[in-house]
Short mmCIF file of C-alpha atoms and ligand atoms in Angstrom, two decimals:
data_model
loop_
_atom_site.label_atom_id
_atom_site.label_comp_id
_atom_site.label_asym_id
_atom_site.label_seq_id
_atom_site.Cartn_x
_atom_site.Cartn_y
_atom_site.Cartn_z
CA UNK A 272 -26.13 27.90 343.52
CA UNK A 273 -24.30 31.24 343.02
CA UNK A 274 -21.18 29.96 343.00
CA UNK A 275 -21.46 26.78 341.69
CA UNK A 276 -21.71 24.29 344.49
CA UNK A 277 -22.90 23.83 348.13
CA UNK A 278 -21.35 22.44 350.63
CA UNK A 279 -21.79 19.29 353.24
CA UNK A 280 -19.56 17.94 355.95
CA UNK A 281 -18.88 13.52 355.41
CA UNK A 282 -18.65 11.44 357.81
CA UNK A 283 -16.41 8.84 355.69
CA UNK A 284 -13.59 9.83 353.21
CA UNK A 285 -13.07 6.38 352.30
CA UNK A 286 -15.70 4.04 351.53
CA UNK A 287 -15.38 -0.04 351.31
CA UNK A 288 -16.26 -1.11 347.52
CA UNK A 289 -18.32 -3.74 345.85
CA UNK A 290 -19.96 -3.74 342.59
CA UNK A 291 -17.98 -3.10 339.34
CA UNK A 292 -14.93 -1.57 341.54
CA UNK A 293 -14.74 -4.84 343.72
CA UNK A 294 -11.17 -4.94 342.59
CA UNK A 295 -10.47 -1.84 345.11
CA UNK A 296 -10.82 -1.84 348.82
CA UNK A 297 -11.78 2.14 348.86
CA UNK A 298 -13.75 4.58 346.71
CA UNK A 299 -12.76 8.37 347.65
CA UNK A 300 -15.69 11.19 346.30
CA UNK A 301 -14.60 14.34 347.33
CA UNK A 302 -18.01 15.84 345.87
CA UNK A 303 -21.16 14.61 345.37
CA UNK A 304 -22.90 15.55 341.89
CA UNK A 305 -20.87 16.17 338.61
CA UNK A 306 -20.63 19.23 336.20
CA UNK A 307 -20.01 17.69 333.40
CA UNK A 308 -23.27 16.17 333.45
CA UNK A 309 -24.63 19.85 333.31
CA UNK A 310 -26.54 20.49 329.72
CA UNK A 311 -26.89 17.24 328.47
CA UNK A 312 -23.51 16.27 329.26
CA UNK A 313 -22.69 12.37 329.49
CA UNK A 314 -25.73 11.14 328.91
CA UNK A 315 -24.71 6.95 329.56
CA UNK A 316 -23.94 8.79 333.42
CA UNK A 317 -25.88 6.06 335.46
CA UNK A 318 -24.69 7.54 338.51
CA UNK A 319 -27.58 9.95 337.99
CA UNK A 320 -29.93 7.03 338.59
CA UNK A 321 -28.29 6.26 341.96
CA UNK A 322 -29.53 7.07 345.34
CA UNK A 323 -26.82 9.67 345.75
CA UNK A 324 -28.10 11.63 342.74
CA UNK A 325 -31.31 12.91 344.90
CA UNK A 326 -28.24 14.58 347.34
CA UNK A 327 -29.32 17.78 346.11
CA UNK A 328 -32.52 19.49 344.25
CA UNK A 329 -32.47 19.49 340.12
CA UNK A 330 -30.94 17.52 337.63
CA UNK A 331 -27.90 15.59 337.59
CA UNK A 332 -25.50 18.12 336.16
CA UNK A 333 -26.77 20.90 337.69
CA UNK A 334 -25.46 21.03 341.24
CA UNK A 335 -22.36 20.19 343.02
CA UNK A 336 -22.49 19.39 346.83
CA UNK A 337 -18.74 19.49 348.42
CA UNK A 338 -17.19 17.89 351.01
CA UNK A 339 -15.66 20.83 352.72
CA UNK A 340 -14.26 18.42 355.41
CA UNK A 341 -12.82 15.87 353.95
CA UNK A 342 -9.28 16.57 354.37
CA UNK A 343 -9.80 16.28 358.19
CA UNK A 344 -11.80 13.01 358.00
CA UNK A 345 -9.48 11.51 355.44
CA UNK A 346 -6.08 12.32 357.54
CA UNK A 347 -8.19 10.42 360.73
CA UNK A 348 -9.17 7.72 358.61
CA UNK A 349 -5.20 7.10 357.06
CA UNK A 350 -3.49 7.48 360.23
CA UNK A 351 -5.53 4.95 361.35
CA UNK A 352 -5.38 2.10 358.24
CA UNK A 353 -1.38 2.86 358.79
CA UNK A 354 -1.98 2.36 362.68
CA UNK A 355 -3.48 -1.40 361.83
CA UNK A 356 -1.42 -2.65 358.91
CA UNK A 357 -4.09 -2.21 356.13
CA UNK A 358 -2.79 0.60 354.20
CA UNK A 359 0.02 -0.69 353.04
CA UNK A 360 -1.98 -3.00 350.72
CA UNK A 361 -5.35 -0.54 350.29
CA UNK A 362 -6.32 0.49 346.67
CA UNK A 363 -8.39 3.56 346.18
CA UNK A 364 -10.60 4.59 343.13
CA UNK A 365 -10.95 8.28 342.97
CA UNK A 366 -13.50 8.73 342.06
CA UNK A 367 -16.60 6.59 341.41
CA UNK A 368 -19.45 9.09 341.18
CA UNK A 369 -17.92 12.30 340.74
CA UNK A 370 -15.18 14.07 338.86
CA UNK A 371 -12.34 14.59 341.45
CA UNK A 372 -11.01 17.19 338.88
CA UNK A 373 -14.41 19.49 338.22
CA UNK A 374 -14.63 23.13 337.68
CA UNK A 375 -15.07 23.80 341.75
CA UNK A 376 -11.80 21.76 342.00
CA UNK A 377 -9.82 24.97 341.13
CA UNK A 378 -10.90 26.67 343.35
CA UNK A 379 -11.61 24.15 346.25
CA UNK A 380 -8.83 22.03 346.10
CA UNK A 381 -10.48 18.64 348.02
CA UNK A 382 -8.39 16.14 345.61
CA UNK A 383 -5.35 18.41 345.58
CA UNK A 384 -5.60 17.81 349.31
CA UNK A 385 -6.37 14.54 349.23
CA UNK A 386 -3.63 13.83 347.37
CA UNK A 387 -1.16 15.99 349.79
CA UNK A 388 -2.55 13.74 352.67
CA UNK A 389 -1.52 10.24 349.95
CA UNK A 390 1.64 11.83 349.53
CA UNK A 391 2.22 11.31 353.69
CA UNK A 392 0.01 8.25 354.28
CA UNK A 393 0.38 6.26 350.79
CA UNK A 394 -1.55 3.15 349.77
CA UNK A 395 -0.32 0.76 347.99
CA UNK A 396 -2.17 2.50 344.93
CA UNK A 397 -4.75 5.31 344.06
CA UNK A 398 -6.73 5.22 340.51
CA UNK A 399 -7.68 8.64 339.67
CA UNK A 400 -10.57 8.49 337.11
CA UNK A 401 -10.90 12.13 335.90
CA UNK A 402 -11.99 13.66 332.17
CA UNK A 403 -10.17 16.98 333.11
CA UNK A 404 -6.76 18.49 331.97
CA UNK A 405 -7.26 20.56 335.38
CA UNK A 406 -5.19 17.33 336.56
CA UNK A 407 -1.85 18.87 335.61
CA UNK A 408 -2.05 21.19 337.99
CA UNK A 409 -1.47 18.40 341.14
CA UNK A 410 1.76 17.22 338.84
CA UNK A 411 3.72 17.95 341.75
CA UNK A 412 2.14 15.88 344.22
CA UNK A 413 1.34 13.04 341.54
CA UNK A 414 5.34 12.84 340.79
CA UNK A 415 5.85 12.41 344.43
CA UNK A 416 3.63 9.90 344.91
CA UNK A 417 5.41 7.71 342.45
CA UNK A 418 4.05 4.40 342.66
CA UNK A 419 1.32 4.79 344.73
CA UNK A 420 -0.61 6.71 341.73
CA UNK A 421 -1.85 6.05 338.52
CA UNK A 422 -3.85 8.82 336.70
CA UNK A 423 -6.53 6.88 334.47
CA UNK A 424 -7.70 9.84 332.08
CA UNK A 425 -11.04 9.54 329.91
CA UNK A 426 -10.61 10.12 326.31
CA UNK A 427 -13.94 7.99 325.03
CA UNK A 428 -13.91 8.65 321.43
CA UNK A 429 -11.12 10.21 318.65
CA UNK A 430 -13.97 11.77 316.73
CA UNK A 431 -14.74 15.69 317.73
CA UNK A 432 -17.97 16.00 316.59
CA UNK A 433 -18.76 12.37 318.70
CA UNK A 434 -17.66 14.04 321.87
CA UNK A 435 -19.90 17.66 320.93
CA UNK A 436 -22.88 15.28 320.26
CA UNK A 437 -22.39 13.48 323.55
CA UNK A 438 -19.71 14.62 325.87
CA UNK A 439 -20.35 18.44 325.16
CA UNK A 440 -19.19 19.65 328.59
CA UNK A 441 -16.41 17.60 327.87
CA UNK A 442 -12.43 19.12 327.45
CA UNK A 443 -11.57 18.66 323.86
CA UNK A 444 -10.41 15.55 322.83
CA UNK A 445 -6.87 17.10 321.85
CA UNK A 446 -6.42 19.03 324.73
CA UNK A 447 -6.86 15.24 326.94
CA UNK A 448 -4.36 13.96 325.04
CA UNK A 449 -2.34 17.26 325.68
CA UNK A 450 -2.93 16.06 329.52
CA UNK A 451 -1.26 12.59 328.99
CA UNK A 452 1.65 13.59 327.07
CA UNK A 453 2.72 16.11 330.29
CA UNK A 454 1.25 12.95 332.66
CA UNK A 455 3.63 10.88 330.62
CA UNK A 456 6.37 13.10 330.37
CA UNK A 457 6.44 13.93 334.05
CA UNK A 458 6.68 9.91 334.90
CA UNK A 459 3.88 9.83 336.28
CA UNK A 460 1.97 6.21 335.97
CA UNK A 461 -1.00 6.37 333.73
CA UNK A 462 -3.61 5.38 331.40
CA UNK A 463 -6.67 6.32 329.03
CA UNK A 464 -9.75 4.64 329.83
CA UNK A 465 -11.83 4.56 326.57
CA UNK A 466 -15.09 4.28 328.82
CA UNK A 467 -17.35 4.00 327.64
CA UNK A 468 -16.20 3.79 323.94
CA UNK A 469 -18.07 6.34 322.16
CA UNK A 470 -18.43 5.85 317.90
CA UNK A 471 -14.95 6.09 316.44
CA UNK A 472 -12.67 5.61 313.53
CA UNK A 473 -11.04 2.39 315.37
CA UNK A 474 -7.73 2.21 313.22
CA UNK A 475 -7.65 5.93 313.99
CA UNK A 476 -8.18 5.70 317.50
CA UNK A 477 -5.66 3.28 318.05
CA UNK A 478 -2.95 5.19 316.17
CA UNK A 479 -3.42 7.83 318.33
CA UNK A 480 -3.89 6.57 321.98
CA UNK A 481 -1.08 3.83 320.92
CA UNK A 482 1.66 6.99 320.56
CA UNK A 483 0.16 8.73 323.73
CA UNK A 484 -0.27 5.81 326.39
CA UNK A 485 1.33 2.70 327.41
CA UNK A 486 -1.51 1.66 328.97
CA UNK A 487 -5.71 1.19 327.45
CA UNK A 488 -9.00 0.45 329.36
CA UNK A 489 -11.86 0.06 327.14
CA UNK A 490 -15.25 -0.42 328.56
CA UNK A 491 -18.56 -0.72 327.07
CA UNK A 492 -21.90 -0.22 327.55
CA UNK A 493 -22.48 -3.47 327.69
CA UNK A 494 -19.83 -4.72 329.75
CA UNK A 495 -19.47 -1.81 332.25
CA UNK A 496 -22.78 -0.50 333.14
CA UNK A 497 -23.59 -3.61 335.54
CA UNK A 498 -26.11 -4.97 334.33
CA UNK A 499 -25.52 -6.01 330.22
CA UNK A 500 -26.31 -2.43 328.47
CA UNK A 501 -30.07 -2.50 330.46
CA UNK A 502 -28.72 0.89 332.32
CA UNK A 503 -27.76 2.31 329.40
CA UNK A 504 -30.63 1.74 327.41
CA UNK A 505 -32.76 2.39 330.34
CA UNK A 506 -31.49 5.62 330.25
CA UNK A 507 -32.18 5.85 326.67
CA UNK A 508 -28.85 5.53 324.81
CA UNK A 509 -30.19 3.24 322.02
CA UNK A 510 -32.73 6.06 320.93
CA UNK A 511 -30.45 8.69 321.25
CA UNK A 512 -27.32 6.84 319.19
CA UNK A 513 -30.45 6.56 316.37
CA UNK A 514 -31.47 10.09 316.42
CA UNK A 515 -27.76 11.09 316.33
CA UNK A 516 -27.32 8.30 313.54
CA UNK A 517 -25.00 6.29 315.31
CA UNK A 518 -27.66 3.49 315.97
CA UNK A 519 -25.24 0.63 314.72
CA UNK A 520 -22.91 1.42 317.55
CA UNK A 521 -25.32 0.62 320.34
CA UNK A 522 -24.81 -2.89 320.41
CA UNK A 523 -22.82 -5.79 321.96
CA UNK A 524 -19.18 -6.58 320.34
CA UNK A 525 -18.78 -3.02 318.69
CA UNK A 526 -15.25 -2.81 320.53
CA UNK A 527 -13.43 -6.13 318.48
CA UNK A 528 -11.92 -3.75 315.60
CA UNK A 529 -10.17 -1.21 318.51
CA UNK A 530 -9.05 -3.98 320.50
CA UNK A 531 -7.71 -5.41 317.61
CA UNK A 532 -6.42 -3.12 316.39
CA UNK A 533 -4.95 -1.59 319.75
CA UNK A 534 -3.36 -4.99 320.36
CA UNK A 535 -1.73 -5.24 317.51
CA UNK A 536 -0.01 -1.70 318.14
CA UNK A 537 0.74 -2.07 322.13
CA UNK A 538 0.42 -5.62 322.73
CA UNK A 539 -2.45 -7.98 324.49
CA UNK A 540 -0.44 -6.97 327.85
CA UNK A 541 -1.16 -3.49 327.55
CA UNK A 542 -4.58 -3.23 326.73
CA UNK A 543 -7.14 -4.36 329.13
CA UNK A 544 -10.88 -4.66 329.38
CA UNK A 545 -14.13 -3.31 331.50
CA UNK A 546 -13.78 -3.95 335.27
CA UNK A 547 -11.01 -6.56 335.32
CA UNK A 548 -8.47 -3.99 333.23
CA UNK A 549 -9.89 -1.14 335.94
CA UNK A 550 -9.25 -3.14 339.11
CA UNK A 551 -5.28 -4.72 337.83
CA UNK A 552 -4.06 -1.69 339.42
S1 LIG B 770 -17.65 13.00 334.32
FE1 LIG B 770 -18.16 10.94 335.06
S2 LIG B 770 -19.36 11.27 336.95
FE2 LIG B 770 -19.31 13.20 335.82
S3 LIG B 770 -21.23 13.22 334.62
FE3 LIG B 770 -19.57 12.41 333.30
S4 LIG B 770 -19.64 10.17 333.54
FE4 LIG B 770 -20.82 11.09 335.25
#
């Protein structure tokens, strides 16, 4: 690729939902493919098992195809949901097969954008799923958007040598909680969505993202692949988890002790669960 990515032109920004993000009425991908999937990188990704992972030639990871017109098409496609009435009460997840806030982001600039075009047309909410500190750089269009936002930010596991094992592409787990601390100090509405919950010290873990957050999503492998942990161990989590020596973790019901223990810091209210806690935006 040269420079990292290729481009395509869409010819939908926003794209009706069903699925696991039935809760929202749009999902927004300003790129198809993922970086951090590059060198082993999120293995549990079952997005590279979807149709849309055969965009492009190589494995998931290795390529990034951008939507270099997706500003235009998503201005049309706002002025018109304000034009009927719908936007008012549209929620957007940001994104569901693709980082919004990859490497090529930086220089790009699709979601930063996409978020100046929210700023002018907003919905009633966008959910921007991202793993990347690169986030604080939109902090002026995400404190504008007030409301209309809420930054969910992917922190999986407390344990470093976890995310090298299986998030290696991955920022540092310190440097994401870096991220929501300025997210949080800035006012700007947001989250940590444990998903999927990676091995971890739970009492540990819930210290931590209890003084960081007001706000939890844990998922599982079981609960948020679709289909009851058969995508994840069809793409061959339980055999990896044993050759890391994890191999107790792969299993249903692994997430009581956090929850627990996360409830008892932040309270039932605040900490939510798989797609149900995703979709009460
Ligand atoms: S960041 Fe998300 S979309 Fe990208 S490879 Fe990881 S799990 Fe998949």
């Amino acid at each position: 690729m040269g420079r990292g990515y290729t481009v395509t032109t869409a010819r939908r920004a926003l794209n009706p939902t069903g699925g696991f993000l039935r809760g929202f009425t749009f999902t927004l991908n300003p790129y198809i493919g993922c970086a951090f999937g590059a060198a082993g990188g999120c293995p549990f990704c079952y997005v590279r098992t979807l149709p849309v992972a055969q965009a492009a030639a190589g494995p998931w990871g290795s390529w990034v195809v951008a939507k270099v017109n997706l500003p235009e098409v998503l201005e049309r496609e706002l002025r018109a949901l304000a034009g009927n009435g719908r936007l008012r009460t549209a929620t957007i997840f940001m994104s569901s097969a693709t980082d919004p806030y990859q490497g090529c982001e930086r220089t790009l600039r699709l979601s930063r954008r996409a978020l100046e075009l929210f700023a002018r047309f907003p919905p009633r909410r966008v959910l921007l799923q991202t793993r990347s500190p690169l986030i604080e750089r939109d902090l002026d269009l995400l404190k504008a958007m007030g409301e209309h936002v809420r930054v969910s930010l992917t922190i999986e596991t407390d344990d470093e040598s976890v995310r090298r094992a299986l998030t290696p592409t991955s920022p540092a787990i310190a440097r994401r909680f870096a991220t929501i601390a300025r997210l949080r100090q800035a006012g700007v509405p947001s989250q940590i969505a444990v998903a999927p919950m990676l091995p971890h010290d739970p009492e540990r873990f819930a210290r931590l993202l209890a003084a960081a957050t007001d706000r939890v999503i844990v998922d599982t492998y079981f609960d948020g692949d679709g289909a009851h942990g058969r995508r994840s161990r069809a793409l061959g989590m339980a055999e990896l988890y044993g050759r890391l020596g994890y191999g107790d973790w792969f299993a249903p019901g692994m997430e009581t002790r956090l929850l627990a223990a996360l409830r008892t810091r932040m309270g039932a209210e605040r900490v939510l669960f798989s797609a149900a806690g995703f979709a009460a935006v």
